[in-house]
Short mmCIF file of C-alpha atoms and ligand atoms in Angstrom, two decimals:
data_model
loop_
_atom_site.label_atom_id
_atom_site.label_comp_id
_atom_site.label_asym_id
_atom_site.label_seq_id
_atom_site.Cartn_x
_atom_site.Cartn_y
_atom_site.Cartn_z
CA MET A 141 -91.92 61.19 -180.44
CA GLU A 142 -91.31 63.16 -177.29
CA LYS A 143 -95.00 63.24 -176.48
CA ARG A 144 -95.40 59.50 -177.15
CA LYS A 145 -92.51 58.72 -174.85
CA PHE A 146 -93.93 60.96 -172.16
CA LEU A 147 -97.40 59.42 -172.33
CA LYS A 148 -95.90 55.95 -172.24
CA THR A 149 -93.95 56.80 -169.13
CA MET A 150 -97.14 58.08 -167.53
CA GLY A 151 -98.93 54.83 -168.35
CA LEU A 152 -101.39 56.45 -170.71
CA LEU A 153 -100.18 54.77 -173.85
CA THR A 154 -101.03 51.16 -174.59
CA ALA A 155 -99.80 49.01 -177.49
CA GLY A 156 -102.84 50.15 -179.46
CA GLY A 157 -102.47 53.85 -178.76
CA ILE A 158 -103.83 56.09 -176.09
CA VAL A 159 -106.24 54.57 -173.58
CA GLY A 160 -109.81 55.44 -174.41
CA GLY A 161 -109.03 56.92 -177.82
CA ALA A 162 -107.66 60.30 -178.78
CA ILE A 163 -106.86 62.63 -175.93
CA ALA A 164 -106.70 66.36 -176.43
CA PRO A 165 -103.58 67.91 -174.89
CA SER A 166 -105.50 69.64 -172.11
CA THR A 167 -107.33 66.44 -171.12
CA ALA A 168 -104.09 64.51 -171.23
CA SER A 169 -102.40 66.93 -168.88
CA ALA A 170 -105.39 66.82 -166.50
CA MET A 171 -105.20 63.02 -166.45
CA ILE A 172 -101.48 63.08 -165.84
CA LYS A 173 -101.96 65.47 -162.96
CA ASN A 174 -104.72 63.31 -161.50
CA ASN A 175 -102.62 60.19 -161.80
CA ALA A 176 -99.94 61.72 -159.64
CA THR A 177 -99.29 59.85 -156.43
CA ASN A 178 -98.71 62.89 -154.23
CA LYS A 179 -102.34 63.87 -153.86
CA LYS A 180 -103.51 65.36 -150.63
CA ASP A 181 -106.21 63.85 -148.47
CA VAL A 182 -109.20 65.95 -149.44
CA GLY A 183 -112.88 65.19 -148.83
CA LEU A 184 -115.93 66.29 -150.77
CA GLN A 185 -119.46 67.06 -149.57
CA ILE A 186 -121.42 65.35 -152.36
CA TYR A 187 -124.24 67.90 -152.17
CA SER A 188 -121.83 70.03 -154.23
CA LEU A 189 -122.63 67.99 -157.34
CA GLY A 190 -126.42 68.08 -157.16
CA ARG A 191 -128.11 66.32 -160.08
CA GLU A 192 -124.84 65.80 -161.89
CA LEU A 193 -124.22 63.09 -159.29
CA THR A 194 -127.73 61.84 -158.54
CA GLU A 195 -128.41 61.12 -162.22
CA ASP A 196 -125.65 58.48 -162.27
CA VAL A 197 -124.32 57.82 -158.78
CA ALA A 198 -122.11 54.80 -159.51
CA ASN A 199 -120.15 56.57 -162.25
CA GLY A 200 -120.29 59.93 -160.50
CA LEU A 201 -118.56 58.49 -157.44
CA LYS A 202 -115.84 57.11 -159.72
CA LYS A 203 -115.40 60.55 -161.25
CA ILE A 204 -115.01 62.06 -157.76
CA LYS A 205 -112.24 59.57 -156.98
CA LYS A 206 -110.57 60.19 -160.34
CA ILE A 207 -110.44 63.92 -159.64
CA GLY A 208 -108.45 63.07 -156.51
CA TYR A 209 -110.87 63.10 -153.60
CA ASN A 210 -110.37 60.18 -151.20
CA PHE A 211 -113.45 60.44 -149.04
CA ILE A 212 -116.92 61.93 -149.08
CA GLU A 213 -119.56 63.34 -146.80
CA LEU A 214 -123.07 62.29 -147.73
CA ALA A 215 -126.15 64.45 -148.05
CA GLY A 216 -129.67 63.24 -148.66
CA TYR A 217 -130.08 60.41 -146.15
CA ASN A 218 -133.79 60.04 -145.54
CA GLY A 219 -135.72 57.21 -143.94
CA GLY A 220 -133.02 54.60 -144.31
CA LYS A 221 -132.06 55.51 -147.88
CA ILE A 222 -129.78 57.89 -149.70
CA GLY A 223 -131.83 58.98 -152.66
CA GLU A 224 -133.14 55.74 -154.16
CA TYR A 225 -130.37 53.56 -152.70
CA THR A 226 -130.20 51.53 -149.52
CA VAL A 227 -127.26 52.26 -147.27
CA ASP A 228 -125.69 48.91 -148.19
CA THR A 229 -125.92 49.63 -151.91
CA TYR A 230 -124.55 53.14 -151.48
CA ARG A 231 -121.62 51.88 -149.44
CA LYS A 232 -120.89 49.26 -152.10
CA MET A 233 -120.92 51.90 -154.85
CA ALA A 234 -118.54 54.09 -152.85
CA GLU A 235 -116.20 51.19 -152.16
CA ASP A 236 -116.23 50.21 -155.84
CA ALA A 237 -115.20 53.79 -156.63
CA GLY A 238 -112.41 53.66 -154.02
CA LEU A 239 -114.07 56.28 -151.82
CA LYS A 240 -114.63 56.18 -148.08
CA ILE A 241 -117.84 57.62 -146.65
CA THR A 242 -116.55 59.25 -143.49
CA SER A 243 -119.40 61.63 -142.66
CA SER A 244 -123.03 62.35 -143.44
CA HIS A 245 -125.37 65.34 -143.17
CA VAL A 246 -128.73 64.48 -141.68
CA ASN A 247 -131.53 66.62 -140.28
CA PRO A 248 -134.20 65.33 -137.92
CA ASN A 249 -137.71 65.64 -139.36
CA THR A 250 -138.60 68.74 -137.38
CA ARG A 251 -136.95 72.11 -136.91
CA ASP A 252 -138.88 72.71 -133.70
CA ILE A 253 -137.07 71.08 -130.82
CA LYS A 254 -139.12 71.26 -127.63
CA LYS A 255 -139.20 69.42 -124.33
CA ASP A 256 -142.05 67.21 -125.50
CA ASN A 257 -140.41 65.91 -128.68
CA LEU A 258 -136.89 65.29 -127.36
CA ASP A 259 -137.57 61.53 -127.04
CA GLU A 260 -138.94 61.33 -130.56
CA ILE A 261 -135.85 63.11 -131.92
CA ALA A 262 -133.59 60.81 -129.89
CA ASP A 263 -135.35 57.80 -131.48
CA PHE A 264 -134.71 59.34 -134.89
CA TRP A 265 -130.99 59.57 -134.09
CA LYS A 266 -130.93 55.95 -132.88
CA ARG A 267 -132.25 54.69 -136.22
CA THR A 268 -130.02 57.09 -138.12
CA VAL A 269 -126.91 56.05 -136.19
CA GLU A 270 -127.61 52.35 -136.91
CA ASP A 271 -127.74 53.06 -140.64
CA HIS A 272 -124.56 55.12 -140.51
CA VAL A 273 -122.69 52.34 -138.75
CA LYS A 274 -123.60 50.23 -141.81
CA LEU A 275 -122.26 52.99 -144.06
CA GLY A 276 -118.94 52.93 -142.21
CA CYS A 277 -119.21 56.60 -141.24
CA LYS A 278 -117.13 58.00 -138.43
CA ALA A 279 -119.18 61.19 -138.14
CA LEU A 280 -122.78 62.28 -138.34
CA VAL A 281 -123.58 65.97 -138.73
CA GLN A 282 -126.77 68.02 -138.42
CA PRO A 283 -126.48 70.71 -141.09
CA MET A 284 -129.49 72.97 -140.51
CA MET A 285 -130.26 75.18 -137.56
CA PRO A 286 -133.41 74.31 -135.62
CA ASN A 287 -135.81 77.19 -135.00
CA ILE A 288 -134.31 79.37 -132.29
CA LYS A 289 -136.04 82.50 -131.03
CA ASN A 290 -134.96 82.67 -127.40
CA HIS A 291 -132.72 81.18 -124.72
CA ASP A 292 -135.25 78.43 -123.90
CA ASP A 293 -135.13 77.22 -127.51
CA VAL A 294 -131.32 77.16 -127.28
CA ALA A 295 -131.49 75.06 -124.10
CA HIS A 296 -133.73 72.45 -125.76
CA VAL A 297 -131.54 72.36 -128.87
CA CYS A 298 -128.41 71.85 -126.74
CA GLU A 299 -130.14 69.04 -124.84
CA SER A 300 -131.10 67.38 -128.11
CA PHE A 301 -127.55 67.77 -129.50
CA ASN A 302 -126.04 66.23 -126.35
CA GLN A 303 -128.50 63.32 -126.56
CA ALA A 304 -127.66 62.76 -130.22
CA GLY A 305 -123.96 62.90 -129.35
CA GLU A 306 -124.43 60.27 -126.64
CA ILE A 307 -126.39 57.95 -128.93
CA ALA A 308 -123.73 58.28 -131.64
CA GLU A 309 -120.89 57.79 -129.20
CA GLU A 310 -122.34 54.47 -128.02
CA ALA A 311 -122.06 53.28 -131.62
CA GLY A 312 -118.55 54.68 -132.04
CA ILE A 313 -119.59 57.65 -134.18
CA LYS A 314 -118.88 61.33 -133.54
CA TRP A 315 -121.84 63.69 -133.73
CA GLY A 316 -121.50 67.27 -134.90
CA TYR A 317 -123.27 70.40 -136.02
CA HIS A 318 -122.71 72.38 -139.23
CA ASN A 319 -123.45 76.11 -139.37
CA HIS A 320 -124.69 78.62 -141.90
CA ASN A 321 -124.79 82.35 -141.20
CA MET A 322 -127.97 82.52 -139.11
CA GLU A 323 -126.17 81.03 -136.10
CA PHE A 324 -124.40 84.38 -135.79
CA GLY A 325 -127.69 86.06 -135.05
CA ARG A 326 -128.52 86.81 -131.43
CA VAL A 327 -131.18 85.98 -128.89
CA VAL A 328 -132.07 88.60 -126.32
CA LYS A 329 -133.26 87.99 -122.76
CA GLU A 330 -136.52 89.73 -121.79
CA GLU A 331 -134.71 92.00 -119.32
CA ASP A 332 -132.23 93.14 -121.98
CA LYS A 333 -134.80 94.07 -124.61
CA GLY A 334 -134.79 97.76 -125.40
CA LYS A 335 -131.29 98.25 -124.03
CA GLN A 336 -129.68 98.74 -127.43
CA GLN A 337 -128.35 102.30 -127.55
CA ASN A 338 -127.13 102.31 -131.12
CA PRO A 339 -127.29 99.91 -134.04
CA TRP A 340 -123.60 98.93 -133.99
CA MET A 341 -123.69 97.77 -130.38
CA PRO A 342 -125.97 94.75 -130.49
CA VAL A 343 -127.45 93.28 -127.34
CA GLY A 344 -128.06 89.64 -126.63
CA ASP A 345 -126.06 86.45 -127.09
CA VAL A 346 -124.72 85.01 -130.33
CA ILE A 347 -126.52 81.70 -130.97
CA TYR A 348 -123.36 79.92 -132.18
CA ASP A 349 -121.58 80.73 -128.92
CA LEU A 350 -124.57 79.53 -126.90
CA LEU A 351 -124.50 76.24 -128.82
CA LEU A 352 -120.75 75.87 -128.29
CA ASN A 353 -121.05 76.65 -124.59
CA GLY A 354 -124.26 74.69 -124.02
CA THR A 355 -123.11 71.38 -125.48
CA ASP A 356 -120.73 68.82 -124.01
CA PRO A 357 -117.39 69.00 -125.86
CA SER A 358 -116.94 65.26 -125.42
CA LEU A 359 -120.26 64.59 -127.22
CA VAL A 360 -120.73 67.38 -129.78
CA PHE A 361 -118.20 68.70 -132.26
CA PHE A 362 -118.67 71.62 -134.63
CA GLU A 363 -118.07 71.29 -138.33
CA MET A 364 -117.49 74.93 -139.11
CA ASP A 365 -118.44 76.08 -142.57
CA VAL A 366 -115.82 78.79 -142.92
CA TYR A 367 -117.62 80.57 -145.77
CA TRP A 368 -120.93 80.84 -143.91
CA THR A 369 -119.05 82.01 -140.82
CA VAL A 370 -117.58 84.85 -142.87
CA MET A 371 -121.02 85.53 -144.36
CA GLY A 372 -122.26 85.82 -140.77
CA GLN A 373 -119.67 88.63 -140.42
CA ASN A 374 -117.40 86.59 -138.22
CA ASP A 375 -113.80 85.49 -138.28
CA PRO A 376 -113.25 81.70 -138.25
CA LEU A 377 -109.84 82.25 -136.61
CA GLU A 378 -111.37 83.95 -133.59
CA TYR A 379 -113.59 80.92 -133.04
CA PHE A 380 -110.70 78.50 -133.54
CA GLU A 381 -108.78 80.41 -130.89
CA LYS A 382 -111.62 80.77 -128.42
CA TYR A 383 -113.00 77.22 -128.77
CA ALA A 384 -109.88 75.26 -129.66
CA GLY A 385 -110.56 71.56 -129.89
CA ARG A 386 -114.21 71.93 -130.93
CA PHE A 387 -113.50 72.04 -134.67
CA PRO A 388 -112.01 68.72 -135.85
CA GLY A 389 -113.94 69.04 -139.12
CA LEU A 390 -114.48 71.92 -141.54
CA HIS A 391 -116.39 72.82 -144.65
CA ILE A 392 -113.96 74.53 -146.98
CA LYS A 393 -116.12 76.71 -149.14
CA ASP A 394 -115.90 79.96 -151.05
CA ARG A 395 -118.46 81.97 -152.93
CA SER A 396 -117.81 79.76 -155.93
CA VAL A 397 -114.64 77.82 -156.84
CA LEU A 398 -112.15 77.90 -153.95
CA GLY A 399 -109.70 80.76 -153.99
CA GLN A 400 -111.42 82.74 -156.74
CA SER A 401 -113.35 85.32 -154.76
CA GLY A 402 -110.74 86.94 -152.55
CA MET A 403 -113.22 86.78 -149.67
CA MET A 404 -111.60 83.84 -147.91
CA ASN A 405 -108.15 83.76 -146.33
CA PHE A 406 -107.65 80.01 -146.67
CA GLU A 407 -103.96 80.18 -145.82
CA ARG A 408 -104.59 81.51 -142.34
CA ILE A 409 -107.68 79.34 -141.90
CA PHE A 410 -105.69 76.16 -142.60
CA GLN A 411 -102.71 77.27 -140.51
CA LYS A 412 -104.86 77.85 -137.46
CA ALA A 413 -107.12 74.84 -138.04
CA TYR A 414 -104.11 72.49 -138.08
CA GLU A 415 -102.84 74.11 -134.91
CA ILE A 416 -106.08 73.37 -133.04
CA GLY A 417 -106.49 69.81 -134.26
CA LEU A 418 -108.08 69.60 -137.72
CA ASP A 419 -108.89 65.98 -138.51
CA GLU A 420 -110.63 66.22 -141.88
CA TYR A 421 -112.34 68.74 -144.10
CA PHE A 422 -114.76 68.69 -146.97
CA VAL A 423 -114.84 70.88 -150.03
CA GLU A 424 -118.26 72.31 -150.64
CA LEU A 425 -119.31 74.11 -153.78
CA GLU A 426 -122.71 75.67 -154.17
CA GLY A 427 -122.89 78.58 -156.57
CA ILE A 428 -121.02 78.20 -159.82
CA ARG A 429 -120.62 81.60 -161.41
CA THR A 430 -118.08 80.78 -164.05
CA GLY A 431 -119.98 78.69 -166.57
CA MET A 432 -118.45 75.43 -165.37
CA THR A 433 -120.30 72.22 -164.64
CA GLN A 434 -120.39 71.24 -160.96
CA PHE A 435 -117.94 68.42 -161.69
CA GLU A 436 -115.53 70.89 -163.31
CA GLY A 437 -116.01 73.15 -160.30
CA VAL A 438 -115.19 70.48 -157.73
CA GLU A 439 -112.17 69.49 -159.82
CA ALA A 440 -110.96 73.12 -159.80
CA CYS A 441 -111.47 73.19 -156.01
CA PHE A 442 -109.46 70.00 -155.57
CA ASN A 443 -106.65 71.31 -157.75
CA TYR A 444 -106.57 74.57 -155.78
CA LEU A 445 -106.09 72.74 -152.47
CA ASN A 446 -103.76 70.12 -153.92
CA LYS A 447 -101.44 72.87 -155.16
CA ALA A 448 -101.77 75.20 -152.17
CA PRO A 449 -98.52 75.14 -150.17
CA PHE A 450 -100.43 75.81 -146.93
CA VAL A 451 -102.53 72.63 -147.25
CA LYS A 452 -100.84 69.50 -145.87
MG1 LIG B 22 -121.38 73.80 -145.69
#
């Protein structure tokens, strides 16, 4: 009787019994938790779900919302479509699921950015921005590093990023860049080559810093992936401190499910990120090492953040 009364209070019991048939105790408690009204505003990078989402997008988006995520960042936009769907259809599916598409990861079709293809890349961003206005996005993010071997390459990349930022801004969209670990590699000027005296005193300039310093803060933001920053042997907090205001968006990622590895100090990351103006963040899950499905993994990530006292 106690259980019946409890389920009824939680709205899970209809006149005919439990909604959707028999519910095992563990499922029931998960549903109760996910029906709570005090959920935090957490976003998900949909790449995390891989084929588990692309096989049935309409229902997959509903599952994302049911877990507790309120908004998503797209991956897979290509030539006016996201997978097999037009932008209008995708937006409709997201709206039907109760999800907002606030951001999207898009790469231009070349990783070589040179003086002579800057116009072509700018045209790519114009078309891309138009489609993302239709999607209702507020941000557009380039997730992969262009080929960078020297300071000249960096200069062309920064010029391209500033151009993309300007094109996006005209349409009311923010433009940003997402890192992996290779951005923490260095480029060395000709005159400095051979100056390295020992292996633990590297010469040259860190690419990520050159990108931060070489782009206009009013046009280009940085969506730091905190896991890849750590994998690049760097401390996200040092960057937050040094370049405050450049990181309104984050990828919250761990080696697998958030909080399991012990590699990531999320408490201090969130504390500092709020201090320097965090606007939104996306959970990202790549490697599952625990025998879960990707959906179970992203649910465990959501629950971790939803329960964490340091997450607002
Ligand atoms: Mg990421």
